[in-house]
mmCIF file of C-alpha atoms in Angstrom:
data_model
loop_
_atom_site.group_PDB
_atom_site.id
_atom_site.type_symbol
_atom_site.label_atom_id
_atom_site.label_comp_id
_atom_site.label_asym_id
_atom_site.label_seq_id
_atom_site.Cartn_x
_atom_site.Cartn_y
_atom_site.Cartn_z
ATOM 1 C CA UNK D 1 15.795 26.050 -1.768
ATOM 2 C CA UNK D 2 14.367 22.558 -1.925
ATOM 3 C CA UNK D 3 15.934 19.697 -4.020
ATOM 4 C CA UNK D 4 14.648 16.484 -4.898
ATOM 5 C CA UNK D 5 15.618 13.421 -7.408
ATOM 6 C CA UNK D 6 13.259 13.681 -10.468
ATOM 7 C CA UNK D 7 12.107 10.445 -9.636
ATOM 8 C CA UNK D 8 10.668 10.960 -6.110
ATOM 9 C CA UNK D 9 7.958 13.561 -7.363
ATOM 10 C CA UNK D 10 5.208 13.925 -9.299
ATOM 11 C CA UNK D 11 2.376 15.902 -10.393
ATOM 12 C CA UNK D 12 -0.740 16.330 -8.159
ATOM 13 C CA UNK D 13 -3.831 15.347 -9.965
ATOM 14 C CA UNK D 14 -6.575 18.594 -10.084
ATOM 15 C CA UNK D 15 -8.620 16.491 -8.635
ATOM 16 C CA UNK D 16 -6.818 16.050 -5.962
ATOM 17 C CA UNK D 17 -6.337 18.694 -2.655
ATOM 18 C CA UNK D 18 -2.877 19.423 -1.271
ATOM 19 C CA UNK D 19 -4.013 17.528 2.058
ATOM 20 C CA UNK D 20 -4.955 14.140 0.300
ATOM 21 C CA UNK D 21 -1.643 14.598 -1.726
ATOM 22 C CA UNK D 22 0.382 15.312 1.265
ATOM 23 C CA UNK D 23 -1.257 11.807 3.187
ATOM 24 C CA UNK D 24 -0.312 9.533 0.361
ATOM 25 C CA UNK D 25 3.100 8.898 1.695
ATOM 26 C CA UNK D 26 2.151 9.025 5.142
ATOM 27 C CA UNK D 27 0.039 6.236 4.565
ATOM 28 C CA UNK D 28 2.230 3.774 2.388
ATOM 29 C CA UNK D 29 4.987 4.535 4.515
ATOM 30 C CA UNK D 30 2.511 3.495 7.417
ATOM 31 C CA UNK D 31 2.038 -0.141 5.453
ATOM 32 C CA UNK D 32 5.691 -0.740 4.711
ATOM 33 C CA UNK D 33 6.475 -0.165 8.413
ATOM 34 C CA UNK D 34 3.953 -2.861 9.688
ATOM 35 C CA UNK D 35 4.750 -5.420 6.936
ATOM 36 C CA UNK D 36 8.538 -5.178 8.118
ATOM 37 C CA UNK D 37 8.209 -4.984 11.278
ATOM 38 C CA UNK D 38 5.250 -7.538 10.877
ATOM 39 C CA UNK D 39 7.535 -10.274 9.531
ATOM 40 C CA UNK D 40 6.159 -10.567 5.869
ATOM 41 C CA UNK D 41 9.604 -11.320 4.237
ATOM 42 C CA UNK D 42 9.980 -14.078 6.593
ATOM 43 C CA UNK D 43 6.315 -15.301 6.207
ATOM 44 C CA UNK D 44 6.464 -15.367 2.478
ATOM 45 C CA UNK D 45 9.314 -17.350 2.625
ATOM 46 C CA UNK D 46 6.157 -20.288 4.074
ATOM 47 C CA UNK D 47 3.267 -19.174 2.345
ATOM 48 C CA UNK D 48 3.114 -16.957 -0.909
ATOM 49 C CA UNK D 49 -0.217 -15.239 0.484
ATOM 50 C CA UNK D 50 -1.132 -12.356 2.718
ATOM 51 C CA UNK D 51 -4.721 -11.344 4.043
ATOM 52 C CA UNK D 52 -5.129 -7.696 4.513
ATOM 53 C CA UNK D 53 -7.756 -6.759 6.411
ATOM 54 C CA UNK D 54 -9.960 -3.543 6.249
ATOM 55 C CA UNK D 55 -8.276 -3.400 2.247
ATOM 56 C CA UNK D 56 -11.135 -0.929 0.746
ATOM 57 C CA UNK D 57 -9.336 1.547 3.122
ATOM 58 C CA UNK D 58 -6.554 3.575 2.516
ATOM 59 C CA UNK D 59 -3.787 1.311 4.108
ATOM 60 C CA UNK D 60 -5.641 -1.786 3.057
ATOM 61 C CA UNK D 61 -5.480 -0.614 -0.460
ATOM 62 C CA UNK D 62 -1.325 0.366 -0.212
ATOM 63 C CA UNK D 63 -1.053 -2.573 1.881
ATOM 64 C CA UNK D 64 -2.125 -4.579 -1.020
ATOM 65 C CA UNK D 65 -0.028 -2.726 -3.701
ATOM 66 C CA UNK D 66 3.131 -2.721 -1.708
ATOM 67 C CA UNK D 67 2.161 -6.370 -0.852
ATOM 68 C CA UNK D 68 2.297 -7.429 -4.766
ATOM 69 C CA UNK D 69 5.118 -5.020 -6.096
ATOM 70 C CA UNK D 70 7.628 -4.640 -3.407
ATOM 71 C CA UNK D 71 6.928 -8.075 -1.258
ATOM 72 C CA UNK D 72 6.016 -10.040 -4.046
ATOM 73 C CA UNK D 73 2.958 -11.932 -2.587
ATOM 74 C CA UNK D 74 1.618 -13.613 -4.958
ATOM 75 C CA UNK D 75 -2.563 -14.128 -3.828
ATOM 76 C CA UNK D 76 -3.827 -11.252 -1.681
ATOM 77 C CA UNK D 77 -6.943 -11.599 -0.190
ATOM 78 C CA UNK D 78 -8.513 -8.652 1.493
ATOM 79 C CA UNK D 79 -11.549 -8.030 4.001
ATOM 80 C CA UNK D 80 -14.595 -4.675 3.695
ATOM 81 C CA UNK D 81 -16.908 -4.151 5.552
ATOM 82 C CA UNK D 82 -19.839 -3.505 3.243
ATOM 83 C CA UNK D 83 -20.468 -3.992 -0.168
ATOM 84 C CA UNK D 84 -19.798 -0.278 -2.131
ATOM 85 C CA UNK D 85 -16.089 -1.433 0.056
ATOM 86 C CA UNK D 86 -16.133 -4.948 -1.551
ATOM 87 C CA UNK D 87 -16.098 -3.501 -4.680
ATOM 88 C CA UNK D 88 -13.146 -0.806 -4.352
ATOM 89 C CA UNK D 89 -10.885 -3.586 -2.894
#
C-alpha cells in the first residue's frame, strides 16, 4: 500500500502519457538542484534577474517557473533557438 499527502498528487491530464507524467518531477527537481547548488539565493541577493538559457525546453521552462515562484526573481530572461521556441518561452 502506497500513501501520499493529498497535496503532493494530482490528476494526469488525458492528454497526457504515463511517461511524460512520470518526467515532470524529474525535471523540476533537475532545475531546483542546479539553481541551489548554482548559487541563485546568493545571486539574487545582487541582482533581482536570472537568464535561463535553452528556456523553450523542458528545464528552461521549470527553470523559469521555479525561478519566479520559489526564488522570487523578479525579470527572467530566457534564450531559443528558433522562432516556433521563441514563442513557447
Amino acid at each position: 500500500e502506497l500513501t501520499a499527502h493529498r497535496q503532493l498528487i494530482a490528476q494526469i491530464p488525458e492528454s497526457v502519457s504515463a511517461l511524460e507524467a512520470a518526467s515532470i518531477p524529474v525535471v523540476y527537481l533537475t532545475s531546483v538542484i542546479v539553481m541551489e547548488r548554482g548559487g541563485l539565493r546568493f545571486a539574487m541577493a545582487r541582482n533581482p534577474v536570472v537568464l535561463i538559457h535553452a528556456a523553450a525546453g523542458g528545464i528552461g521552462c521549470a527553470a523559469t517557473q521555479l525561478a519566479r515562484a520559489h526564488f522570487g526573481v523578479r525579470r527572467v530572461i530566457g534564450t531559443a533557438g528558433s522562432r516556433k521556441k521563441q514563442e513557447i518561452a
